[in-house]
Each structure stands twice: as C-alpha cells, then as structure tokens.
Coordinates of N, CA, C and O and ligand atoms in Angstrom, one line a residue:
M1 N 6.1 66.5 -23.1 CA 7.4 65.7 -23.1 C 7.1 64.2 -23.5 O 6.2 63.7 -22.9
S2 N 8.0 63.7 -24.3 CA 7.7 62.3 -24.6 C 9.1 61.7 -25.2 O 10.0 62.5 -25.4
F3 N 9.1 60.4 -25.3 CA 10.3 59.8 -25.9 C 10.2 59.5 -27.4 O 10.8 58.7 -27.9
S4 N 9.3 60.3 -28.0 CA 8.9 60.0 -29.4 C 10.1 60.2 -30.3 O 10.9 61.2 -30.2
P5 N 10.3 59.3 -31.3 CA 11.3 59.5 -32.3 C 10.8 60.2 -33.5 O 11.6 60.3 -34.6
I6 N 9.7 60.8 -33.4 CA 9.1 61.5 -34.6 C 9.4 63.0 -34.5 O 9.0 63.6 -33.5
P7 N 10.1 63.6 -35.5 CA 10.5 65.0 -35.4 C 9.2 65.9 -35.7 O 8.3 65.5 -36.4
K8 N 9.2 67.0 -35.0 CA 8.1 67.9 -35.3 C 8.2 68.5 -36.7 O 7.2 68.8 -37.4
Y9 N 9.4 68.9 -37.1 CA 9.7 69.5 -38.4 C 10.8 68.8 -39.0 O 11.8 68.4 -38.4
S10 N 10.9 68.8 -40.4 CA 12.1 68.2 -41.1 C 12.4 69.3 -42.2 O 11.6 69.8 -42.8
F11 N 13.8 69.5 -42.3 CA 14.3 70.5 -43.3 C 15.4 69.7 -44.0 O 16.1 68.9 -43.4
P12 N 15.6 70.1 -45.2 CA 16.7 69.5 -46.0 C 18.1 69.9 -45.4 O 19.1 69.1 -45.4
S13 N 18.2 71.1 -44.8 CA 19.4 71.6 -44.2 C 19.1 72.7 -43.2 O 18.0 73.3 -43.2
L14 N 20.2 72.9 -42.4 CA 20.0 74.1 -41.4 C 19.6 75.3 -42.2 O 18.9 76.1 -41.7
R15 N 20.1 75.5 -43.4 CA 20.0 76.8 -44.2 C 18.5 77.0 -44.5 O 18.2 78.1 -44.8
G16 N 17.6 76.0 -44.4 CA 16.2 76.2 -44.7 C 15.6 76.8 -43.4 O 14.4 77.3 -43.5
I17 N 16.2 76.7 -42.2 CA 15.5 77.2 -41.0 C 15.8 78.7 -40.9 O 16.9 79.1 -40.7
T18 N 14.7 79.5 -41.1 CA 14.9 81.0 -41.1 C 14.5 81.6 -39.8 O 13.8 81.0 -39.0
P19 N 14.9 82.9 -39.5 CA 14.5 83.6 -38.3 C 13.0 83.7 -38.3 O 12.5 83.6 -37.2
D20 N 12.4 83.9 -39.4 CA 10.9 84.0 -39.4 C 10.2 82.7 -38.9 O 9.3 82.8 -38.1
F21 N 10.8 81.5 -39.4 CA 10.2 80.3 -39.0 C 10.3 80.1 -37.4 O 9.4 79.8 -36.7
L22 N 11.5 80.5 -37.0 CA 11.9 80.3 -35.5 C 11.0 81.2 -34.7 O 10.4 80.8 -33.7
K23 N 11.0 82.5 -35.1 CA 10.2 83.5 -34.3 C 8.7 83.2 -34.4 O 8.0 83.4 -33.4
G24 N 8.3 82.7 -35.5 CA 6.8 82.3 -35.6 C 6.4 81.2 -34.6 O 5.3 81.0 -34.3
H25 N 7.5 80.4 -34.1 CA 7.2 79.3 -33.1 C 7.7 79.8 -31.7 O 7.8 78.9 -30.8
G26 N 8.0 81.1 -31.6 CA 8.3 81.6 -30.3 C 9.7 81.1 -29.8 O 10.1 81.1 -28.6
I27 N 10.6 80.8 -30.8 CA 11.9 80.2 -30.5 C 12.9 81.4 -30.3 O 13.1 82.2 -31.2
R28 N 13.6 81.4 -29.1 CA 14.7 82.4 -28.9 C 16.1 81.7 -28.8 O 17.0 82.4 -28.7
L29 N 16.1 80.5 -28.6 CA 17.3 79.7 -28.5 C 17.2 78.4 -29.4 O 16.3 77.6 -29.3
L30 N 18.2 78.3 -30.3 CA 18.3 77.2 -31.2 C 19.5 76.4 -30.9 O 20.6 76.8 -31.0
L31 N 19.3 75.1 -30.3 CA 20.3 74.2 -30.0 C 20.7 73.5 -31.2 O 19.7 73.1 -32.0
L32 N 22.0 73.2 -31.4 CA 22.4 72.6 -32.6 C 23.3 71.3 -32.4 O 24.2 71.4 -31.5
D33 N 23.0 70.3 -33.1 CA 23.9 69.2 -33.1 C 25.1 69.6 -34.0 O 24.9 70.4 -34.8
L34 N 26.3 69.1 -33.7 CA 27.4 69.5 -34.5 C 27.8 68.6 -35.6 O 27.7 69.0 -36.8
D35 N 28.0 67.4 -35.4 CA 28.5 66.5 -36.4 C 27.5 66.1 -37.4 O 26.4 65.6 -37.1
N36 N 27.7 66.4 -38.7 CA 26.9 66.1 -39.9 C 25.7 67.0 -39.9 O 24.8 66.8 -40.8
T37 N 25.6 67.9 -38.9 CA 24.5 68.9 -39.0 C 25.1 70.3 -39.3 O 24.7 71.0 -40.3
M38 N 26.1 70.7 -38.5 CA 26.8 72.0 -38.7 C 28.1 71.7 -39.6 O 28.5 72.7 -40.3
A39 N 28.7 70.6 -39.5 CA 30.0 70.4 -40.2 C 30.1 68.8 -40.4 O 29.7 68.1 -39.5
P40 N 30.7 68.4 -41.5 CA 30.9 67.0 -41.7 C 31.8 66.4 -40.7 O 32.7 67.1 -40.1
Y41 N 31.7 65.1 -40.4 CA 32.7 64.5 -39.5 C 34.1 64.8 -39.9 O 34.4 64.8 -41.2
G42 N 35.0 64.9 -39.0 CA 36.4 65.1 -39.3 C 36.8 66.5 -39.8 O 38.0 66.8 -39.8
T43 N 35.9 67.4 -40.1 CA 36.3 68.7 -40.6 C 36.6 69.7 -39.4 O 35.8 69.6 -38.4
E44 N 37.5 70.5 -39.5 CA 37.8 71.4 -38.5 C 37.3 72.9 -38.7 O 37.2 73.7 -37.9
L45 N 36.8 73.1 -40.0 CA 36.3 74.4 -40.4 C 34.8 74.2 -40.8 O 34.5 73.3 -41.4
P46 N 34.0 75.3 -40.4 CA 32.6 75.2 -40.8 C 32.5 75.4 -42.3 O 33.1 76.2 -42.9
P47 N 31.5 74.7 -43.0 CA 31.2 75.0 -44.3 C 30.8 76.5 -44.4 O 30.0 76.9 -43.5
E48 N 31.2 77.2 -45.5 CA 30.9 78.6 -45.6 C 29.4 78.9 -45.5 O 28.9 79.8 -44.8
S49 N 28.6 78.1 -46.2 CA 27.1 78.3 -46.3 C 26.5 78.3 -44.9 O 25.6 79.0 -44.6
I50 N 27.0 77.3 -44.1 CA 26.4 77.2 -42.8 C 26.9 78.3 -41.8 O 26.2 78.8 -41.0
A51 N 28.1 78.7 -42.0 CA 28.6 79.8 -41.2 C 27.9 81.1 -41.5 O 27.5 81.9 -40.6
I52 N 27.5 81.3 -42.7 CA 26.7 82.5 -43.1 C 25.3 82.4 -42.6 O 24.8 83.3 -42.0
W53 N 24.7 81.2 -42.6 CA 23.4 80.9 -42.0 C 23.4 81.3 -40.5 O 22.5 81.9 -40.0
A54 N 24.4 80.7 -39.9 CA 24.5 81.0 -38.4 C 24.7 82.5 -38.1 O 24.0 82.9 -37.1
R55 N 25.4 83.2 -38.8 CA 25.5 84.6 -38.6 C 24.2 85.3 -38.7 O 23.8 86.2 -37.9
D56 N 23.4 85.0 -39.8 CA 22.1 85.5 -40.0 C 21.1 85.2 -38.9 O 20.4 86.1 -38.5
I57 N 21.1 84.0 -38.4 CA 20.2 83.7 -37.2 C 20.6 84.5 -36.0 O 19.7 85.1 -35.3
K58 N 21.9 84.6 -35.7 CA 22.4 85.3 -34.5 C 22.0 86.8 -34.7 O 21.6 87.4 -33.7
K59 N 22.2 87.3 -35.9 CA 21.9 88.7 -36.2 C 20.4 89.0 -35.9 O 20.0 90.2 -35.5
S60 N 19.6 88.0 -36.1 CA 18.1 88.2 -35.9 C 17.8 88.2 -34.4 O 16.6 88.4 -34.1
G61 N 18.8 88.0 -33.5 CA 18.5 88.0 -32.1 C 18.2 86.6 -31.4 O 17.9 86.5 -30.3
I62 N 18.3 85.6 -32.3 CA 18.1 84.2 -31.7 C 19.5 83.6 -31.4 O 20.4 83.7 -32.2
D63 N 19.5 83.1 -30.2 CA 20.8 82.5 -29.7 C 21.0 81.1 -30.3 O 20.1 80.3 -30.4
L64 N 22.3 80.8 -30.6 CA 22.7 79.4 -31.0 C 23.6 78.9 -30.0 O 24.3 79.5 -29.3
F65 N 23.4 77.5 -29.8 CA 24.3 76.9 -28.8 C 24.5 75.3 -29.3 O 23.4 74.7 -29.7
I66 N 25.7 74.9 -29.2 CA 25.9 73.5 -29.7 C 25.8 72.5 -28.6 O 26.3 72.6 -27.5
I67 N 25.0 71.4 -28.9 CA 24.9 70.3 -27.9 C 25.4 69.0 -28.6 O 24.7 68.5 -29.5
T68 N 26.6 68.6 -28.3 CA 27.2 67.5 -29.0 C 27.6 66.3 -28.1 O 28.0 66.6 -27.0
N69 N 27.3 65.1 -28.6 CA 27.8 63.9 -27.9 C 29.3 63.7 -28.0 O 29.9 63.0 -27.3
N70 N 29.9 64.4 -29.1 CA 31.3 64.3 -29.3 C 32.1 64.8 -28.1 O 31.7 65.7 -27.4
N71 N 33.2 64.1 -27.8 CA 34.0 64.6 -26.7 C 35.5 64.8 -27.2 O 36.4 64.8 -26.4
G72 N 35.6 64.8 -28.5 CA 37.0 65.1 -29.0 C 37.2 66.6 -28.9 O 36.9 67.4 -29.9
S73 N 37.6 67.1 -27.8 CA 37.5 68.5 -27.4 C 38.1 69.5 -28.4 O 37.4 70.5 -28.6
K74 N 39.2 69.2 -28.9 CA 39.9 70.3 -29.8 C 39.1 70.6 -31.0 O 38.9 71.8 -31.3
R75 N 38.6 69.6 -31.7 CA 37.8 69.9 -32.9 C 36.5 70.6 -32.6 O 36.1 71.5 -33.3
V76 N 35.8 70.2 -31.5 CA 34.7 70.8 -31.1 C 34.9 72.3 -30.7 O 34.2 73.2 -31.2
E77 N 36.0 72.5 -29.9 CA 36.3 73.9 -29.6 C 36.6 74.7 -30.8 O 36.1 75.9 -30.9
S78 N 37.4 74.2 -31.8 CA 37.7 75.1 -32.9 C 36.5 75.4 -33.8 O 36.4 76.5 -34.3
L79 N 35.6 74.4 -33.9 CA 34.4 74.7 -34.7 C 33.5 75.6 -33.9 O 33.0 76.6 -34.6
A80 N 33.3 75.5 -32.7 CA 32.5 76.4 -31.9 C 33.1 77.8 -32.0 O 32.2 78.8 -32.0
E81 N 34.4 77.9 -31.9 CA 35.0 79.2 -32.0 C 34.8 79.8 -33.4 O 34.5 81.0 -33.5
A82 N 34.9 79.0 -34.4 CA 34.7 79.5 -35.8 C 33.2 80.0 -36.0 O 33.0 81.0 -36.6
F83 N 32.3 79.3 -35.4 CA 30.9 79.7 -35.5 C 30.6 80.8 -34.4 O 29.5 81.4 -34.5
D84 N 31.5 80.9 -33.5 CA 31.2 81.9 -32.4 C 30.0 81.6 -31.6 O 29.2 82.5 -31.4
V85 N 29.9 80.3 -31.1 CA 28.8 79.9 -30.3 C 29.2 79.0 -29.2 O 30.2 78.4 -29.3
G86 N 28.5 79.0 -28.1 CA 28.8 78.3 -26.9 C 28.5 76.8 -27.2 O 27.9 76.4 -28.2
Y87 N 28.9 75.9 -26.3 CA 28.7 74.4 -26.6 C 28.8 73.6 -25.2 O 29.3 74.1 -24.3
I88 N 28.1 72.5 -25.4 CA 28.2 71.4 -24.3 C 28.7 70.2 -25.1 O 28.1 69.8 -26.0
M89 N 29.8 69.6 -24.6 CA 30.3 68.3 -25.1 C 29.7 67.1 -24.3 O 29.2 67.4 -23.2
S90 N 29.9 65.9 -24.8 CA 29.4 64.7 -24.0 C 28.0 64.9 -23.5 O 27.7 64.6 -22.3
A91 N 27.1 65.3 -24.4 CA 25.8 65.7 -24.0 C 24.9 64.6 -23.7 O 23.8 64.7 -23.1
K92 N 25.3 63.3 -24.1 CA 24.6 62.1 -23.8 C 23.2 62.1 -24.4 O 22.2 61.4 -23.8
K93 N 23.0 62.7 -25.5 CA 21.7 62.5 -26.3 C 21.7 61.0 -26.6 O 22.7 60.4 -26.9
P94 N 20.6 60.3 -26.5 CA 19.2 60.7 -26.5 C 18.7 61.1 -25.2 O 17.5 61.4 -25.0
F95 N 19.5 61.1 -24.1 CA 19.0 61.6 -22.8 C 18.8 63.1 -22.9 O 19.6 63.8 -23.6
A96 N 18.0 63.6 -22.0 CA 17.7 65.1 -22.1 C 18.7 65.9 -21.2 O 18.6 67.1 -21.2
T97 N 19.6 65.2 -20.5 CA 20.4 65.9 -19.5 C 21.2 67.0 -20.1 O 21.3 68.1 -19.4
G98 N 21.9 66.9 -21.3 CA 22.7 67.9 -21.9 C 21.9 69.1 -22.2 O 22.2 70.3 -22.0
I99 N 20.7 68.9 -22.7 CA 19.7 69.9 -23.1 C 19.3 70.8 -21.8 O 19.3 72.0 -21.8
K100 N 19.0 70.0 -20.8 CA 18.6 70.6 -19.6 C 19.6 71.5 -19.0 O 19.4 72.6 -18.5
R101 N 20.9 70.9 -19.1 CA 22.0 71.7 -18.6 C 22.2 73.1 -19.3 O 22.4 74.1 -18.8
A102 N 22.0 72.9 -20.7 CA 22.1 74.1 -21.5 C 21.1 75.1 -21.1 O 21.3 76.3 -21.1
L103 N 19.8 74.7 -21.0 CA 18.7 75.6 -20.7 C 19.0 76.3 -19.3 O 18.7 77.5 -19.2
K104 N 19.5 75.6 -18.4 CA 19.8 76.2 -17.1 C 20.9 77.2 -17.2 O 20.8 78.3 -16.8
Q105 N 21.9 76.8 -17.9 CA 23.1 77.7 -18.1 C 22.7 79.0 -18.9 O 23.2 80.1 -18.6
L106 N 21.8 78.9 -19.8 CA 21.4 80.0 -20.6 C 20.1 80.7 -20.2 O 19.7 81.8 -20.7
G107 N 19.5 80.2 -19.1 CA 18.3 80.7 -18.5 C 17.1 80.8 -19.5 O 16.4 81.8 -19.6
R108 N 16.9 79.7 -20.2 CA 15.8 79.5 -21.2 C 14.9 78.5 -20.8 O 15.3 77.5 -20.1
Q109 N 13.6 78.6 -21.3 CA 12.6 77.6 -21.0 C 12.5 76.7 -22.2 O 12.8 77.1 -23.4
P110 N 12.1 75.4 -22.0 CA 11.9 74.5 -23.2 C 10.9 75.1 -24.3 O 11.2 74.9 -25.5
S111 N 9.9 75.8 -23.8 CA 8.9 76.3 -24.7 C 9.5 77.4 -25.8 O 8.9 77.7 -26.7
E112 N 10.6 78.0 -25.4 CA 11.2 79.0 -26.3 C 12.6 78.5 -27.0 O 13.3 79.2 -27.4
T113 N 12.6 77.1 -27.0 CA 13.8 76.5 -27.4 C 13.5 75.4 -28.5 O 12.5 74.7 -28.4
A114 N 14.4 75.3 -29.5 CA 14.4 74.2 -30.5 C 15.7 73.5 -30.5 O 16.7 74.1 -30.1
L115 N 15.7 72.4 -31.0 CA 17.0 71.6 -31.3 C 16.9 71.1 -32.7 O 15.9 70.4 -33.1
A116 N 18.0 71.3 -33.5 CA 18.1 70.8 -34.9 C 19.3 69.8 -35.0 O 20.4 70.2 -34.5
G117 N 19.0 68.7 -35.5 CA 20.1 67.7 -35.7 C 19.8 66.7 -36.8 O 18.7 66.7 -37.3
D118 N 20.8 66.0 -37.2 CA 20.7 65.0 -38.3 C 20.2 63.6 -37.9 O 20.0 62.8 -38.7
Q119 N 20.2 63.3 -36.5 CA 19.9 61.9 -36.2 C 18.6 61.8 -35.3 O 18.4 62.5 -34.4
I120 N 17.8 60.8 -35.7 CA 16.6 60.5 -35.0 C 16.9 60.0 -33.6 O 16.3 60.5 -32.6
Y121 N 17.8 59.0 -33.6 CA 17.9 58.2 -32.3 C 18.7 59.0 -31.3 O 18.8 58.5 -30.1
T122 N 19.3 60.1 -31.6 CA 20.0 60.9 -30.6 C 19.3 62.2 -30.5 O 18.7 62.5 -29.5
D123 N 19.3 63.0 -31.6 CA 18.9 64.4 -31.5 C 17.4 64.6 -31.3 O 16.9 65.3 -30.4
V124 N 16.6 63.9 -32.1 CA 15.1 64.0 -32.1 C 14.6 63.5 -30.7 O 13.8 64.2 -30.1
I125 N 15.0 62.3 -30.3 CA 14.5 61.7 -29.1 C 14.9 62.6 -27.9 O 14.1 62.9 -27.0
A126 N 16.1 63.1 -27.9 CA 16.5 64.0 -26.8 C 15.8 65.3 -26.8 O 15.3 65.8 -25.7
A127 N 15.5 65.9 -28.0 CA 14.7 67.1 -28.0 C 13.3 66.8 -27.5 O 12.8 67.6 -26.7
N128 N 12.6 65.8 -28.1 CA 11.2 65.5 -27.6 C 11.3 65.1 -26.0 O 10.3 65.6 -25.4
S129 N 12.2 64.5 -25.6 CA 12.2 64.2 -24.2 C 12.4 65.4 -23.3 O 11.8 65.5 -22.2
A130 N 13.1 66.4 -23.8 CA 13.4 67.6 -23.1 C 12.2 68.6 -23.2 O 12.2 69.6 -22.6
G131 N 11.3 68.3 -24.1 CA 10.2 69.2 -24.4 C 10.5 70.4 -25.2 O 9.9 71.5 -25.2
V132 N 11.6 70.3 -26.0 CA 11.9 71.4 -26.9 C 11.5 71.0 -28.3 O 11.3 69.9 -28.6
L133 N 11.3 72.0 -29.2 CA 10.8 71.7 -30.6 C 11.9 70.9 -31.3 O 13.1 71.4 -31.4
S134 N 11.5 69.8 -31.8 CA 12.5 68.9 -32.5 C 12.5 69.2 -34.0 O 11.4 69.1 -34.6
I135 N 13.7 69.4 -34.6 CA 13.8 69.6 -36.0 C 14.9 68.7 -36.6 O 16.0 68.6 -36.0
V136 N 14.6 67.8 -37.5 CA 15.6 67.0 -38.1 C 16.0 67.5 -39.5 O 15.2 68.1 -40.2
V137 N 17.3 67.5 -39.7 CA 17.9 67.9 -41.0 C 18.5 66.7 -41.7 O 18.8 65.7 -41.0
E138 N 18.7 66.8 -43.0 CA 19.4 65.7 -43.7 C 20.9 65.8 -43.3 O 21.4 66.9 -43.1
P139 N 21.5 64.7 -43.1 CA 23.0 64.6 -42.7 C 23.8 65.3 -43.9 O 23.4 65.1 -45.0
L140 N 24.9 66.0 -43.5 CA 25.7 66.7 -44.6 C 26.4 65.7 -45.4 O 26.4 65.9 -46.7
K141 N 26.9 64.6 -44.9 CA 27.6 63.6 -45.6 C 27.4 62.2 -45.0 O 27.6 62.0 -43.8
L142 N 27.0 61.3 -45.9 CA 26.9 59.8 -45.5 C 28.1 59.2 -46.1 O 28.0 58.6 -47.2
R143 N 29.2 59.2 -45.4 CA 30.4 58.8 -46.1 C 30.8 57.3 -45.8 O 31.8 56.8 -46.4
N144 N 30.1 56.6 -44.9 CA 30.5 55.2 -44.7 C 29.2 54.3 -44.6 O 28.1 54.8 -44.3
P145 N 29.4 53.0 -44.7 CA 28.2 52.0 -44.6 C 27.5 52.1 -43.3 O 26.2 52.0 -43.3
L146 N 28.2 52.3 -42.2 CA 27.5 52.4 -40.9 C 26.5 53.6 -40.9 O 25.4 53.5 -40.4
L147 N 27.0 54.8 -41.4 CA 26.1 56.0 -41.4 C 24.9 55.7 -42.3 O 23.8 56.2 -42.1
N148 N 25.2 55.0 -43.5 CA 24.1 54.7 -44.4 C 23.1 53.9 -43.8 O 21.9 54.1 -44.0
L149 N 23.6 52.9 -43.0 CA 22.6 51.9 -42.4 C 21.8 52.7 -41.4 O 20.6 52.5 -41.3
R150 N 22.5 53.5 -40.6 CA 21.7 54.2 -39.6 C 20.6 55.1 -40.2 O 19.5 55.2 -39.8
Y151 N 21.0 55.8 -41.3 CA 20.1 56.7 -42.0 C 18.9 55.8 -42.5 O 17.8 56.3 -42.4
W152 N 19.2 54.6 -43.0 CA 18.1 53.8 -43.5 C 17.1 53.3 -42.4 O 15.9 53.3 -42.5
L153 N 17.7 53.1 -41.2 CA 16.9 52.7 -40.1 C 16.0 53.8 -39.6 O 15.0 53.7 -38.9
E154 N 16.5 55.1 -39.7 CA 15.8 56.2 -39.3 C 14.7 56.6 -40.3 O 13.8 57.4 -39.9
A155 N 14.7 56.1 -41.5 CA 13.8 56.6 -42.6 C 12.3 56.5 -42.2 O 11.6 57.5 -42.5
P156 N 11.8 55.5 -41.5 CA 10.4 55.5 -41.2 C 10.0 56.7 -40.3 O 8.9 57.2 -40.5
F157 N 10.9 57.0 -39.4 CA 10.5 58.1 -38.5 C 10.6 59.5 -39.2 O 9.9 60.4 -39.0
R158 N 11.5 59.6 -40.1 CA 11.6 60.8 -41.0 C 10.3 61.0 -41.8 O 9.7 62.0 -41.9
A159 N 9.9 59.8 -42.3 CA 8.7 59.7 -43.1 C 7.4 60.1 -42.3 O 6.5 60.7 -42.9
L160 N 7.5 59.8 -41.0 CA 6.3 60.1 -40.2 C 6.2 61.5 -39.8 O 5.1 62.0 -39.3
C161 N 7.2 62.3 -40.1 CA 7.2 63.7 -39.7 C 6.1 64.4 -40.6 O 6.0 64.3 -41.8
R162 N 5.2 65.1 -39.9 CA 4.1 65.7 -40.6 C 4.4 67.1 -41.2 O 3.7 67.6 -42.1
N163 N 5.5 67.7 -40.8 CA 5.8 69.0 -41.3 C 7.1 69.0 -42.0 O 8.1 69.3 -41.5
K164 N 7.0 68.6 -43.3 CA 8.3 68.5 -44.1 C 8.4 69.9 -44.8 O 7.5 70.3 -45.6
M165 N 9.5 70.6 -44.5 CA 9.7 71.9 -45.1 C 10.8 71.8 -46.3 O 11.5 70.9 -46.3
R166 N 10.6 72.7 -47.2 CA 11.5 72.7 -48.3 C 12.6 73.8 -48.1 O 12.3 74.8 -47.5
Ligands
MG201 MG1 25.0 64.5 -35.9

C-alpha cells in the first residue's frame, strides 16, 4: 500500500486490457473509472467498442464494477445499466474509501482486484492507496483546456510507468 502516483501498468485504452492479462495477474475483479475511461464526459450511452470489450471481460468470468467520483446520478445510472455493471458514486478518489467499500460489498481482496482509470491524481493514487493493481489508460477525449492542463501535469507519472502496454 502506498500513495504513489505511478501506475503499475499503462494501456492506450480499456480495450487493450484482456482477460488473459487480468487472469495472469490473479485479477477477478476489475474496478473501472467512468468518465473519460468508459465513456466521454456528457455522454449517456457507452461507446460501442467499450461495451463489446466489457461484455468479453464479463464473459471470461471477471467481474466489473464502476467506481466514480461523479455524483450526477441519472447519467451514472443509465451508463451503468447500459454496461450492466454495479457502481459506487461519490467514491472520493484519490482516497481509498470508495474502493474499500466496493471490496467489502463484493467480498473481494485487494490482491485479486485491479482498477483502471484515466487520471493519475484520482484513479491511480486511489488504487495504489487501496493496494489494488493500478492501471492507467489514455483519456477518451480531452475536450477542454482544463483537461489538457491536467493531462500535461500527469505526464511525468505516466512516463514513469515501467509497464507500458500496446
Ligand atoms: Mg476519469
């Protein structure tokens, strides 16, 4: 357990994370950030490619669960429903509280859990703090200057990731 901002793995997209990769690391539960990881900000429907990826992961026997700081309940609800996965809102990442709540709810240990998200300062720090495998993905869309700035500020930590996957 640590407060490290350095992700254990980095992938260009969720779509690169395969059942084989997860199983190879003993992962049975994959926690997912929602905004800009599973769906761009503001969208109510999942991108088709991510929906297909999620179906394949679930079919392989690995559970998916959304951990989002977002508290705009209706959009979160409709996206979670479309993906057919459970969720926790107002998760307070970078704190580990939301992750710990999810593990308790789902009866899983940190050692069999990973979290994938697009942000270093929330997702990766929360995952490392909770002792689950941290995976950073590229944001789906950087549509405003603030998101661009944040991405730029995160760049050193993305660069320090030792396991960059294609
Ligand atoms: Mg995000």
